Amino acid sequence: MSMAVRYVVQDELALITVDNPPVNALGHAVRSGLLQAISDAEGDPAVRAIVLTCAGRTFMAGADIKEFGLPPQEPSLPVVVQRIEDCSKPSVAVLHGTALGGGLEVALSCHYRIARQDAQIGLPEVKIGLLPGAGGTQRVPRLAGVAKALEMIVSGAPIGAPDALAHGLIDELCEGDLQQAGINFARRLLKDGRGVRRSGEQTAALAQGDNAALIQAKRAEVHTRSPGLFSPPRCIDAVEAATQLPLAQGLVRERELFQQCLESPQRAALIHAFFAERQAAKVNGLAADTPTRNIEQAAVIGGGTMGVGIALCFANVGIPVKLLEVDGQALDRALQRARDTYASSVKRGSLSQAGMDQRLALLSGTTQYSDLAQVDVVIEAVFEELGVKRQVFEQLDKVCKPGAILASNTSTLDLNAIAAFTGRPEDVVGLHFFSPANVMRLLEVVRGQQTSDTVLASAMALGKRLKKISVVVGVCDGFVGNRMLFQYGRESECLLEEGARPEQVDGALQGFGMAMGPLAVRDLSGLDIGLAIRNRKRPTLAPEYALPNLLDQLCAAGMLGQKTGAGFYRYEAGSRTPLPNPALLELLPQGATAPSTEQILERTLYALINEGAKILQEGIAQRASDIDVIYLNGYGFPAFRGGPMFYADQVGLATVLAKVREFHQRLGAWWQPAPLLEQLAAQGRTFSEWETGDMNNNKDKP
Ligand code: 3H9
């Protein structure tokens, strides 16, 4: 028996325990161990029933994702699952934690299932570009009906154990020791003379609704909501097979569809995104056991949209937070903004009134720095101007207790300069939230030159507590996300000056999968903000780095984007629908040949990638996948493309470089190829194969 699966026979019961930390993924050792255990139980006359449990924090959370794309190793999961279902002795699975994907499929192949009240049950394969490939698409509709199966399989979202019970996916809830609960259940089975009950043989739930109509409606929904995705339509095809074919043939169809998904580039990109997100939590040069500071009370300086959003993040996870504003009026406005935000969540139904009251009770206001003496972390979110930041940090340095973390939400300014306004630069760190801060999951954690390891580790732990995806970045203008965005925005504007129309540029990028086009995004955030950043940058640029001047012209004409009803597009009062802006069209060249969709994509995406390569080489990002995580979670880059750096690897760095060189010759200095791109392309390597090492300490690599 493999180490990952234990097998004991006790009083007529075979007790099988899967023990494969951290999440009991169904890697080769677990699959072969399970197969062996079932065969042993089948062949042992002393065994009358089987109890399957998992050790550690969770039931099996699915197939081992790391094995996808590698040569398959027998036994496959479908074989194991079928063997469990075919067994002539009744089996019961005891679910706890997250019974997901292949883990749930194993449970469904057992003849009975019980689950802890707080267990989560789901088929999340679609989120990694797959579909359940070990019978999930055939057994869930047979047990829970087509509507529930479509909901679970196409969304990938887990359901709670009570919901699973209501839909016939489990038989009862249990508590206490998992194995004992399983033993008790199995004994009752034997006492009542209940034998095997195979999910694959159930049919009642399949006859419950108008399956053809449900399937048609789901197809239409997927077509509108996620037109570019490969696996959701195939999930539906597989469920449809369950309604039309006997189990054995349905399983063959499922297998074919699974295989198609497995081979799709989207699967590779989405699995890259999954691991990239987990990798981002690991900081080079920072020991995993670095101590962290206790955070029980927080404060936010500045009650604008960003400051209030950040304060809500704390209240949402139960941390008391003080909001500081310059005067009573500004403070009232800020607190009202917080109340309004929660009230609209209550109205939408995403928050209860009690939840709102609880959160508001954690939020207090002040106009006095002295009130911040006891807080454990302060986040400054005031106007982006170094002089204003100075005043704030000098005050904080005076009043905050030793050991308080002093954080800045700056998105462009030099964190090292900000740290130097205090006598404790080791306690200063950047926490760059994305707007709206209470919604967006990305957090750039900026490691200053003197930020201590403890403060960095504490900032990462805080990010996790705030339910953010935190990525460590180094200090430079715009850090990772906005520094790359500058090139992307600049290039999209240049395309307009060369004859493209805003809807062509945005349409090309939305067709690629971006949540919004770059010009519509600029209208949303305000053109004056973009212009302010550009004007700050202009004096630092050598003459050959010319900037387009459409932004200047639009701002001069009072067209600042959505807030003024016009920018790159025009907006009807109260509407966010972008319409052509005739005033902009007058500023654009007439009669020029518009660039093709392919050219638009190359110009904008390769601008991102070339800058990303420079960022990587400078050690501003630790690894290419961190840049991907930032773009996937903060900038609407499509997950099924894996992020800009992964996309570049897929296209091939030699191909990207050839274009970058061509643009450099034709369009000038901004397109200077990144040396790292040249180096990796020459070596036939990818960005993913390159790791920066310890940040801020590797200026001469590679
Ligand atoms: C499938 O089942 C296909 C079948 O239908 C058909 C097959 C034929 N494999 O997220 P965490 C690692 S597809 C390998 O930080 P949490 C993860 O990388 C699968 N590794 O913890 C991390 O490693 P590290 C369907 C996995 O508590 C560590 O475990 N299932 C897997 O926040 C901890 O993970 C899924 O898609 C895996 N399946 O969340 C479930 N899962 O420490 C995917 C996790 O080195 N997993 N790891 O960074 C999850 O959604 C979450 O991990 C889970 C725990 C909710 C389970």
JSON list of C-alpha atoms in Angstrom, two decimals, residues 301-385:
[
{"chain": "A", "resi": 301, "resn": "ILE", "atom": "CA", "xyz": [-5.39, 58.69, 6.61]},
{"chain": "A", "resi": 302, "resn": "GLY", "atom": "CA", "xyz": [-7.59, 60.36, 4.00]},
{"chain": "A", "resi": 303, "resn": "GLY", "atom": "CA", "xyz": [-11.29, 59.84, 3.46]},
{"chain": "A", "resi": 304, "resn": "GLY", "atom": "CA", "xyz": [-11.46, 60.02, -0.33]},
{"chain": "A", "resi": 305, "resn": "THR", "atom": "CA", "xyz": [-12.77, 57.13, -2.42]},
{"chain": "A", "resi": 306, "resn": "MET", "atom": "CA", "xyz": [-9.56, 55.19, -1.94]},
{"chain": "A", "resi": 307, "resn": "GLY", "atom": "CA", "xyz": [-9.18, 55.85, 1.79]},
{"chain": "A", "resi": 308, "resn": "VAL", "atom": "CA", "xyz": [-12.78, 54.89, 2.55]},
{"chain": "A", "resi": 309, "resn": "GLY", "atom": "CA", "xyz": [-12.46, 51.75, 0.38]},
{"chain": "A", "resi": 310, "resn": "ILE", "atom": "CA", "xyz": [-9.36, 50.72, 2.34]},
{"chain": "A", "resi": 311, "resn": "ALA", "atom": "CA", "xyz": [-11.07, 51.36, 5.68]},
{"chain": "A", "resi": 312, "resn": "LEU", "atom": "CA", "xyz": [-13.96, 49.15, 4.57]},
{"chain": "A", "resi": 313, "resn": "CYS", "atom": "CA", "xyz": [-11.50, 46.33, 3.81]},
{"chain": "A", "resi": 314, "resn": "PHE", "atom": "CA", "xyz": [-10.52, 46.31, 7.49]},
{"chain": "A", "resi": 315, "resn": "ALA", "atom": "CA", "xyz": [-14.08, 46.55, 8.80]},
{"chain": "A", "resi": 316, "resn": "ASN", "atom": "CA", "xyz": [-15.11, 43.73, 6.44]},
{"chain": "A", "resi": 317, "resn": "VAL", "atom": "CA", "xyz": [-12.74, 41.30, 8.15]},
{"chain": "A", "resi": 318, "resn": "GLY", "atom": "CA", "xyz": [-13.49, 42.45, 11.69]},
{"chain": "A", "resi": 319, "resn": "ILE", "atom": "CA", "xyz": [-10.52, 44.76, 12.35]},
{"chain": "A", "resi": 320, "resn": "PRO", "atom": "CA", "xyz": [-11.44, 48.06, 14.09]},
{"chain": "A", "resi": 321, "resn": "VAL", "atom": "CA", "xyz": [-10.32, 50.99, 11.93]},
{"chain": "A", "resi": 322, "resn": "LYS", "atom": "CA", "xyz": [-10.06, 54.75, 12.47]},
{"chain": "A", "resi": 323, "resn": "LEU", "atom": "CA", "xyz": [-10.46, 57.09, 9.54]},
{"chain": "A", "resi": 324, "resn": "LEU", "atom": "CA", "xyz": [-8.58, 60.39, 9.82]},
{"chain": "A", "resi": 325, "resn": "GLU", "atom": "CA", "xyz": [-9.60, 63.51, 7.88]},
{"chain": "A", "resi": 326, "resn": "VAL", "atom": "CA", "xyz": [-8.42, 67.10, 8.08]},
{"chain": "A", "resi": 327, "resn": "ASP", "atom": "CA", "xyz": [-11.64, 68.54, 9.49]},
{"chain": "A", "resi": 328, "resn": "GLY", "atom": "CA", "xyz": [-15.08, 67.60, 10.73]},
{"chain": "A", "resi": 329, "resn": "GLN", "atom": "CA", "xyz": [-16.81, 68.28, 7.44]},
{"chain": "A", "resi": 330, "resn": "ALA", "atom": "CA", "xyz": [-14.46, 66.16, 5.37]},
{"chain": "A", "resi": 331, "resn": "LEU", "atom": "CA", "xyz": [-14.74, 63.43, 7.99]},
{"chain": "A", "resi": 332, "resn": "ASP", "atom": "CA", "xyz": [-18.54, 63.49, 7.89]},
{"chain": "A", "resi": 333, "resn": "ARG", "atom": "CA", "xyz": [-18.43, 63.15, 4.11]},
{"chain": "A", "resi": 334, "resn": "ALA", "atom": "CA", "xyz": [-16.04, 60.20, 4.38]},
{"chain": "A", "resi": 335, "resn": "LEU", "atom": "CA", "xyz": [-18.13, 58.37, 6.97]},
{"chain": "A", "resi": 336, "resn": "GLN", "atom": "CA", "xyz": [-21.26, 59.02, 4.93]},
{"chain": "A", "resi": 337, "resn": "ARG", "atom": "CA", "xyz": [-19.51, 57.53, 1.92]},
{"chain": "A", "resi": 338, "resn": "ALA", "atom": "CA", "xyz": [-18.78, 54.41, 3.97]},
{"chain": "A", "resi": 339, "resn": "ARG", "atom": "CA", "xyz": [-22.41, 54.17, 5.08]},
{"chain": "A", "resi": 340, "resn": "ASP", "atom": "CA", "xyz": [-23.62, 54.67, 1.50]},
{"chain": "A", "resi": 341, "resn": "THR", "atom": "CA", "xyz": [-21.37, 51.92, 0.18]},
{"chain": "A", "resi": 342, "resn": "TYR", "atom": "CA", "xyz": [-22.65, 49.43, 2.74]},
{"chain": "A", "resi": 343, "resn": "ALA", "atom": "CA", "xyz": [-26.24, 50.57, 2.23]},
{"chain": "A", "resi": 344, "resn": "SER", "atom": "CA", "xyz": [-26.02, 49.85, -1.48]},
{"chain": "A", "resi": 345, "resn": "SER", "atom": "CA", "xyz": [-24.66, 46.35, -0.70]},
{"chain": "A", "resi": 346, "resn": "VAL", "atom": "CA", "xyz": [-27.65, 45.79, 1.60]},
{"chain": "A", "resi": 347, "resn": "LYS", "atom": "CA", "xyz": [-29.96, 47.01, -1.17]},
{"chain": "A", "resi": 348, "resn": "ARG", "atom": "CA", "xyz": [-28.35, 44.64, -3.68]},
{"chain": "A", "resi": 349, "resn": "GLY", "atom": "CA", "xyz": [-28.74, 41.81, -1.18]},
{"chain": "A", "resi": 350, "resn": "SER", "atom": "CA", "xyz": [-25.02, 41.04, -0.89]},
{"chain": "A", "resi": 351, "resn": "LEU", "atom": "CA", "xyz": [-24.90, 42.19, 2.77]},
{"chain": "A", "resi": 352, "resn": "SER", "atom": "CA", "xyz": [-27.42, 41.89, 5.60]},
{"chain": "A", "resi": 353, "resn": "GLN", "atom": "CA", "xyz": [-28.48, 44.89, 7.67]},
{"chain": "A", "resi": 354, "resn": "ALA", "atom": "CA", "xyz": [-26.92, 43.20, 10.72]},
{"chain": "A", "resi": 355, "resn": "GLY", "atom": "CA", "xyz": [-23.67, 42.74, 8.76]},
{"chain": "A", "resi": 356, "resn": "MET", "atom": "CA", "xyz": [-23.70, 46.43, 7.83]},
{"chain": "A", "resi": 357, "resn": "ASP", "atom": "CA", "xyz": [-24.28, 47.48, 11.46]},
{"chain": "A", "resi": 358, "resn": "GLN", "atom": "CA", "xyz": [-21.51, 45.21, 12.67]},
{"chain": "A", "resi": 359, "resn": "ARG", "atom": "CA", "xyz": [-19.05, 46.64, 10.18]},
{"chain": "A", "resi": 360, "resn": "LEU", "atom": "CA", "xyz": [-19.99, 50.25, 10.78]},
{"chain": "A", "resi": 361, "resn": "ALA", "atom": "CA", "xyz": [-19.49, 49.69, 14.51]},
{"chain": "A", "resi": 362, "resn": "LEU", "atom": "CA", "xyz": [-15.85, 48.89, 13.73]},
{"chain": "A", "resi": 363, "resn": "LEU", "atom": "CA", "xyz": [-15.35, 52.14, 11.82]},
{"chain": "A", "resi": 364, "resn": "SER", "atom": "CA", "xyz": [-14.72, 55.39, 13.68]},
{"chain": "A", "resi": 365, "resn": "GLY", "atom": "CA", "xyz": [-13.55, 58.82, 12.62]},
{"chain": "A", "resi": 366, "resn": "THR", "atom": "CA", "xyz": [-11.08, 61.34, 13.95]},
{"chain": "A", "resi": 367, "resn": "THR", "atom": "CA", "xyz": [-9.38, 64.58, 12.99]},
{"chain": "A", "resi": 368, "resn": "GLN", "atom": "CA", "xyz": [-6.58, 64.18, 15.56]},
{"chain": "A", "resi": 369, "resn": "TYR", "atom": "CA", "xyz": [-3.33, 62.38, 14.86]},
{"chain": "A", "resi": 370, "resn": "SER", "atom": "CA", "xyz": [-2.96, 61.83, 18.60]},
{"chain": "A", "resi": 371, "resn": "ASP", "atom": "CA", "xyz": [-5.88, 59.36, 18.36]},
{"chain": "A", "resi": 372, "resn": "LEU", "atom": "CA", "xyz": [-3.64, 57.06, 16.34]},
{"chain": "A", "resi": 373, "resn": "ALA", "atom": "CA", "xyz": [-1.14, 56.47, 19.15]},
{"chain": "A", "resi": 374, "resn": "GLN", "atom": "CA", "xyz": [-2.20, 52.87, 19.77]},
{"chain": "A", "resi": 375, "resn": "VAL", "atom": "CA", "xyz": [-2.96, 51.56, 16.27]},
{"chain": "A", "resi": 376, "resn": "ASP", "atom": "CA", "xyz": [-0.88, 48.70, 14.87]},
{"chain": "A", "resi": 377, "resn": "VAL", "atom": "CA", "xyz": [-0.97, 49.78, 11.22]},
{"chain": "A", "resi": 378, "resn": "VAL", "atom": "CA", "xyz": [-1.68, 53.07, 9.47]},
{"chain": "A", "resi": 379, "resn": "ILE", "atom": "CA", "xyz": [-2.32, 53.38, 5.75]},
{"chain": "A", "resi": 380, "resn": "GLU", "atom": "CA", "xyz": [-1.91, 56.78, 4.21]},
{"chain": "A", "resi": 381, "resn": "ALA", "atom": "CA", "xyz": [-4.21, 57.46, 1.24]},
{"chain": "A", "resi": 382, "resn": "VAL", "atom": "CA", "xyz": [-3.89, 61.20, 0.71]},
{"chain": "A", "resi": 383, "resn": "PHE", "atom": "CA", "xyz": [-3.21, 63.29, -2.40]},
{"chain": "A", "resi": 384, "resn": "GLU", "atom": "CA", "xyz": [-0.36, 61.99, -4.61]},
{"chain": "A", "resi": 385, "resn": "GLU", "atom": "CA", "xyz": [2.13, 64.74, -3.88]}
]
